Coordinates of C-alpha atoms in Angstrom, one line a residue:
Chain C
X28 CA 0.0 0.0 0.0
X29 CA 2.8 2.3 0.6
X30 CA 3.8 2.0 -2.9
X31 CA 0.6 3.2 -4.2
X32 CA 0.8 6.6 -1.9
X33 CA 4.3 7.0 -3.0
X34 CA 3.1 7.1 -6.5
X35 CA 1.1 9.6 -5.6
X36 CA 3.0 11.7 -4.1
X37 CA 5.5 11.7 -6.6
X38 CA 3.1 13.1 -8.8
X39 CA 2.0 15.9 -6.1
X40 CA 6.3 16.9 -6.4
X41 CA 6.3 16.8 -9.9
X42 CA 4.0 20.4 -9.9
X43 CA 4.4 23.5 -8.1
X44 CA 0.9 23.2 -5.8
X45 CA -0.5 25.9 -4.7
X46 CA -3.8 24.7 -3.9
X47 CA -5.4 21.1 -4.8
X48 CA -8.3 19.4 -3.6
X49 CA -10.7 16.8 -4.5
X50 CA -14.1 15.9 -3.0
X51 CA -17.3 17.6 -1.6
X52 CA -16.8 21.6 -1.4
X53 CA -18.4 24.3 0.9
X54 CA -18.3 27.8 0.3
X55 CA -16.7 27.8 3.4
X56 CA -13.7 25.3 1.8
X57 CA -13.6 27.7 -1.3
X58 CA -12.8 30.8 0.7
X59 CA -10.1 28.8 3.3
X60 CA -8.3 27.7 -0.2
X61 CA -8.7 31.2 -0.8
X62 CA -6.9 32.4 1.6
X63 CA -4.6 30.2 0.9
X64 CA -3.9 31.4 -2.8
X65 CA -4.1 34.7 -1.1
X66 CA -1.6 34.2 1.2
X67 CA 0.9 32.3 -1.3
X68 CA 1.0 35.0 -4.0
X69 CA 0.9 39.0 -2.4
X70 CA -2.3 39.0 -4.9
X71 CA -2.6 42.7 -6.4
X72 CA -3.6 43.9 -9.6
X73 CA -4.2 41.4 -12.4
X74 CA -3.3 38.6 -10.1
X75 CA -6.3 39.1 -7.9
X76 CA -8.0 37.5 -11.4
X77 CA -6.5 33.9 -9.9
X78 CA -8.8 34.0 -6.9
X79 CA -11.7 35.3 -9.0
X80 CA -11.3 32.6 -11.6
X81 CA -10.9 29.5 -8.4
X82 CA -13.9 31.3 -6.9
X83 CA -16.2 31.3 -10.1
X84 CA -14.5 27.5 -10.8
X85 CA -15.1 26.2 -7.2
X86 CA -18.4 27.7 -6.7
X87 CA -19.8 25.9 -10.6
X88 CA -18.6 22.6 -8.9
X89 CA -20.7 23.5 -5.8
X90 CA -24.0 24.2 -8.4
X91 CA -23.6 21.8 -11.1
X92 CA -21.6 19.1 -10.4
X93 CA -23.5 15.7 -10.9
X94 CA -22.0 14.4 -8.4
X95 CA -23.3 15.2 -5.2
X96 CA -22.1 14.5 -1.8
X97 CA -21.9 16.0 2.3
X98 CA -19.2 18.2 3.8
X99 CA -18.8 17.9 7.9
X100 CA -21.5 21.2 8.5
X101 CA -23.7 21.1 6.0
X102 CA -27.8 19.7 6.3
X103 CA -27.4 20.4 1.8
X104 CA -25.6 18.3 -0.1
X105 CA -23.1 20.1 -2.3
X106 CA -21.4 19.5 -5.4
X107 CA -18.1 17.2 -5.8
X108 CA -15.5 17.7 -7.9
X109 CA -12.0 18.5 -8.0
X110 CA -9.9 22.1 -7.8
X111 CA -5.8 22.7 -8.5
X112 CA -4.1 25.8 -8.9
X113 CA -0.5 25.2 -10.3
X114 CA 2.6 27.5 -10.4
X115 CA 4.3 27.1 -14.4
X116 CA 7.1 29.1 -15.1
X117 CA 5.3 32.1 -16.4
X118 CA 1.8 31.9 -15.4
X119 CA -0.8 29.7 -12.8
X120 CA -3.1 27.8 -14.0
X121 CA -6.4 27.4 -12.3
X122 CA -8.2 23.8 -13.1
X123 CA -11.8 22.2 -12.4
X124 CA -12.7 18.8 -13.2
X125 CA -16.2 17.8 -12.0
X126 CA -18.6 15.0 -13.4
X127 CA -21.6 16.1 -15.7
X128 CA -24.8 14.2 -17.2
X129 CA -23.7 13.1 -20.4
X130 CA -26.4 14.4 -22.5
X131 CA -24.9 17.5 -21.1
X132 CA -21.5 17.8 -23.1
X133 CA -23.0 19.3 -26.3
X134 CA -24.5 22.3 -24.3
X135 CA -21.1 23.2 -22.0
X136 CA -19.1 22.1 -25.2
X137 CA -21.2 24.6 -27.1
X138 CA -20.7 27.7 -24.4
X139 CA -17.1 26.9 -24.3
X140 CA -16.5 27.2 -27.6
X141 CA -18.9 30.0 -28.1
X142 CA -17.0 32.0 -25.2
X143 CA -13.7 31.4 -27.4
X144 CA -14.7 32.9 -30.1
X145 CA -15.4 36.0 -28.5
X146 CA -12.4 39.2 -28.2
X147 CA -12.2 40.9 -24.4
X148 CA -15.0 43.7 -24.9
X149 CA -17.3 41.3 -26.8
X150 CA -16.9 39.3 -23.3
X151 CA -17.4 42.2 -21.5
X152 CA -20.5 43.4 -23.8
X153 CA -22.1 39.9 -23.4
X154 CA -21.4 39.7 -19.7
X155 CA -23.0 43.4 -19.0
X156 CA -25.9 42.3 -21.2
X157 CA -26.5 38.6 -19.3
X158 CA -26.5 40.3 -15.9
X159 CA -28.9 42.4 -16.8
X160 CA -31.5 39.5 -17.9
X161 CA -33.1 37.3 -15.8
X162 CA -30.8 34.1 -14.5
X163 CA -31.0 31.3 -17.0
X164 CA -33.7 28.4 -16.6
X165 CA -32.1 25.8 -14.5
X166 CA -28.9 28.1 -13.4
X167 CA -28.3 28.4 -9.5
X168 CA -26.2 31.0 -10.1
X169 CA -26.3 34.0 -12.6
X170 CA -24.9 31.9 -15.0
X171 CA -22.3 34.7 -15.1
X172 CA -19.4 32.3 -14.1
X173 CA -18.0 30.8 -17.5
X174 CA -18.3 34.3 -19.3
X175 CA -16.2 36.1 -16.6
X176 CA -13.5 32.6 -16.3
X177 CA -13.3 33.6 -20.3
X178 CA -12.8 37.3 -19.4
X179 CA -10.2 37.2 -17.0
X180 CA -8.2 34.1 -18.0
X181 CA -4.7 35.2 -19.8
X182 CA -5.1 32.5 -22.6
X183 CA -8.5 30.4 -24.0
X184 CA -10.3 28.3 -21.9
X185 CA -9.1 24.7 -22.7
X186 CA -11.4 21.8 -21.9
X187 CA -11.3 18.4 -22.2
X188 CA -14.4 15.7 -21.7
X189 CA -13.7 12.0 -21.0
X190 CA -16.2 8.9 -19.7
X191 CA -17.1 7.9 -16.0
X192 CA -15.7 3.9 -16.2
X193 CA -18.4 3.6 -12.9
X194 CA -21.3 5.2 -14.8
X195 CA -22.1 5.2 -18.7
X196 CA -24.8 8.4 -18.0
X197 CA -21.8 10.4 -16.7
X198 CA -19.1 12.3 -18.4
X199 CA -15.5 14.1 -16.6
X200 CA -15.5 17.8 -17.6
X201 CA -11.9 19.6 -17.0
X202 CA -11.6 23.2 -17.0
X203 CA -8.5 25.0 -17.3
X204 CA -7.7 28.6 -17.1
X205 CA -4.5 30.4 -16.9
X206 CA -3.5 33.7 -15.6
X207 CA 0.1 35.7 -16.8
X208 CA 2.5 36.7 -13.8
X209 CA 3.4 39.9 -15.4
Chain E
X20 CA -35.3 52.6 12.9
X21 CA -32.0 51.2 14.0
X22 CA -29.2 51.2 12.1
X23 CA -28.3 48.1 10.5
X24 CA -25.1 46.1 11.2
X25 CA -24.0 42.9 9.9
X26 CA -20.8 41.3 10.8
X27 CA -18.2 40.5 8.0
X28 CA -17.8 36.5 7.5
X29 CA -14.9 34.8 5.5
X30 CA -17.4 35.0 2.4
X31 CA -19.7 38.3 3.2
X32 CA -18.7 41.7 3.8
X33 CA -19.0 44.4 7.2
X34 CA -22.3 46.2 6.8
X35 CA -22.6 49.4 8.3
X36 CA -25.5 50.9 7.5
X37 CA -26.4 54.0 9.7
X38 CA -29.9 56.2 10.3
X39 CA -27.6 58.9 10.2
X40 CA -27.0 58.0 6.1
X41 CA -23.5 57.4 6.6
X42 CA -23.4 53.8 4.7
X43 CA -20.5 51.0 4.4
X44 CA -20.1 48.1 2.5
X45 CA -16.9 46.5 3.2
X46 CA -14.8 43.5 2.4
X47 CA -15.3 40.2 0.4
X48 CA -18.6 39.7 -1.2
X49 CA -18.7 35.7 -2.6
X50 CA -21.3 34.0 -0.7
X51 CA -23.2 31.0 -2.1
X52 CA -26.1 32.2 -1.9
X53 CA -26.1 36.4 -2.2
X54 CA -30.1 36.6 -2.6
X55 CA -30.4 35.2 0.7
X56 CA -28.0 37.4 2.1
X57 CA -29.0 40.5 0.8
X58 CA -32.6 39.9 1.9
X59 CA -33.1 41.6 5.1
X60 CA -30.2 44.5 3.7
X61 CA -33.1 45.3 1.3
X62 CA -35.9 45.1 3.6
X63 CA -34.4 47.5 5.6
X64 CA -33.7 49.7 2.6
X65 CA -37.0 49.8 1.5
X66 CA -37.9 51.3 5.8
X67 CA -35.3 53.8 5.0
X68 CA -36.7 55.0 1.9
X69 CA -40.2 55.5 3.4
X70 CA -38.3 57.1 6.7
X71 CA -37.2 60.8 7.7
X72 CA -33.4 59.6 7.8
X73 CA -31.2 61.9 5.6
X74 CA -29.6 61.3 2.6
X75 CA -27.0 58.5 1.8
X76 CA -23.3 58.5 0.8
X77 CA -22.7 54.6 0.4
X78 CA -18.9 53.6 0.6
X79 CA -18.4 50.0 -1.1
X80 CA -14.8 49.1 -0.5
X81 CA -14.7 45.4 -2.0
X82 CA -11.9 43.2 -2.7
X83 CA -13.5 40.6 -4.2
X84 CA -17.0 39.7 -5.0
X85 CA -18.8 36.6 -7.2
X86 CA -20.7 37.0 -10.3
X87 CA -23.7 36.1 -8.7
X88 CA -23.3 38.9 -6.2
X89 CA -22.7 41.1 -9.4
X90 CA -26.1 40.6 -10.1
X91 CA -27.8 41.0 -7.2
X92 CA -25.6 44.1 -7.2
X93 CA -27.7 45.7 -9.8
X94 CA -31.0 45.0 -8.2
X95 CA -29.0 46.8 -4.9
X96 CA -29.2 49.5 -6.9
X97 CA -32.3 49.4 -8.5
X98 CA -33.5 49.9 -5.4
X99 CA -31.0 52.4 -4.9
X100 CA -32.7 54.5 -7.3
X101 CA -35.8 53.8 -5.8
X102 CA -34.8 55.6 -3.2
X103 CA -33.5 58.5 -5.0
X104 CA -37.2 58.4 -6.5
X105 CA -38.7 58.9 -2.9
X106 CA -36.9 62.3 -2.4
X107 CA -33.3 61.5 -1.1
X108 CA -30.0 62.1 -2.5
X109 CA -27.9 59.1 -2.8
X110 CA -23.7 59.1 -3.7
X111 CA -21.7 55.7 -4.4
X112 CA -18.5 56.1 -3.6
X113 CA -16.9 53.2 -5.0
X114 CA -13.3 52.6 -4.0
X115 CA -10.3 50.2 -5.8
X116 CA -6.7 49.7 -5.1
X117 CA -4.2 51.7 -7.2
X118 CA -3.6 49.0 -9.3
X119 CA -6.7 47.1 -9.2
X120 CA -7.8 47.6 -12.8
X121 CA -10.6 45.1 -12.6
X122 CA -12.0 46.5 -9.8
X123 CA -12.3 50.3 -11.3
X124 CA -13.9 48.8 -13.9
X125 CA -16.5 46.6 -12.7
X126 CA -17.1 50.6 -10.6
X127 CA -17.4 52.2 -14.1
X128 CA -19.8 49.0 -15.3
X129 CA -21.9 49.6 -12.7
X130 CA -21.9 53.5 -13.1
X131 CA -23.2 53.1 -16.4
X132 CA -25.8 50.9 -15.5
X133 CA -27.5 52.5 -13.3
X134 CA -28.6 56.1 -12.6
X135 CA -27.2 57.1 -9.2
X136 CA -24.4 59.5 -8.6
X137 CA -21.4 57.1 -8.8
X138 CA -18.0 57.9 -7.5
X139 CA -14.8 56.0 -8.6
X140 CA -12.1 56.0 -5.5
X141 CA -8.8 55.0 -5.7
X142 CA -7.8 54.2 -1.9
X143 CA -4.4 55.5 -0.8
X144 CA -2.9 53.1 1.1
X145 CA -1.0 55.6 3.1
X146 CA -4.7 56.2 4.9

């Protein structure tokens, strides 16, 4: 058994961590990791964009993850997933993976690739325009998240969608965003 | 009335909101559910506007807030202007850090959303 935690954890060394963590998340959990990110990184400016983006990431987990599960204080189950936020040379990259319904994957797909498209003001136009409207049918949110991830991440939103081996109704969604040092 | 005061938590911010007008909104604003929180702060708006209490110079110093907050944000000051309607004057004094970018703009979003008096503060750190 040792073995298998070793192999682990030489994967955990292999990255600059700043924050990981997999399971059922709080809102309290997302500000603590907060803090954390806050702490590691003297967050001013532009970088105050990398506790926005783990905020908006975290908290989509917490409303639309398909998988659903307790944390120690809460009567509501809350969304499980999983969060990272990695140091690379010349940026961090902040990263989401949760599990979806598969009939699901066309529509994110589709809002991923539609945010992509879009330049900085567009984003911003859309985003000014969507807060003003009335939230989404079946968001718990404002449905805001994804279009201001897209707005404040350096580089494209990558994404990537794989199966659940335990459940054929289930896909993995991953999320990544990145923001610049500079 | 009384005034109303709400203790800052790790996700919501210090309310200060006094009879006297002299309003603050201060800290993080990212909680899971903002429409719940913002209840009662709205109830007690709505008192205010119908009250003989003077008018308002709001300061919202935020360091972070969630897009869902953002939102409910707007309806704040909807009702903000509601106010206004009712016969008293209402300034936003919204304040960023020097090199906060973000946050000056999401002051000058808001400014151009809605029809209050809307002040953009940078805060000097040597304060």
């Amino acid at each position: 058994m040792i073995e298998h935690v070793k192999a682990l954890f030489e994967t955990l060394a292999k990255h600059q961590i700043i924050v990981s963590y997999q399971g059922a998340i709080s809102n309290e959990m997302v500000m603590q990791m907060g803090e954390i990110i806050e702490q590691k990184q003297s967050l001013s400016g532009k970088m105050k964009r990398l506790f926005s983006i783990f905020l908006e990431l975290s908290q989509n987990i917490m409303r639309y993850s398909d998988e659903k599960g307790f944390v120690e204080d809460s009567k509501e189950p809350t969304g499980v997933g999983m969060v990272a936020v990695l140091e690379v040379e010349d940026r961090y990259l902040i990263s989401a993976a949760n599990l979806i319904a598969a009939e699901r994957e066309t529509f994110v797909k589709d809002q991923f690739d539609y945010l992509n498209t879009l330049s900085k003001d567009e984003l911003k136009a859309l985003f000014l325009q969507r807060r003003k409207e009335p939230a989404p049918e079946g968001s718990k949110g404002a449905g805001l998240g994804l279009i201001d991830i897209t707005r404040k991440s350096s580089e494209k939103i990558e994404y990537m969608f794989w199966p659940n081996p335990l459940n054929v109704s289930q896909r993995y969604v991953l999320i990544l965003a990145s923001v610049e040092k500079v | 009335m009384n005034s109303l005061l709400i203790e800052a938590t790790k996700a919501t911010p210090d309310i200060i909101f006094g009879t006297d007008g002299k309003w603050i909104l201060q800290g993080k604003c990212c909680p899971e559910n903002p429409i719940s929180f913002f209840e009662p702060i709205f109830e007690w708006i709505s008192e205010y506007k119908d009250s003989e209490n003077p008018d308002i110079k709001l300061d919202m110093i935020l360091t972070y807030f969630n897009t869902s907050s953002s939102k409910v944000f707007l309806d704040f000051f909807d009702l903000m202007v509601e106010v206004k309607q009712a016969g008293k004057e209402v300034t936003i004094n919204w304040f960023y850090e020097a090199d906060d970018e973000d946050m000056m703009e999401s002051g000058e979003e808001f400014s151009e959303d809605v029809d209050l008096d809307f002040n953009l503060v940078i805060i000097d750190e040597q304060d």
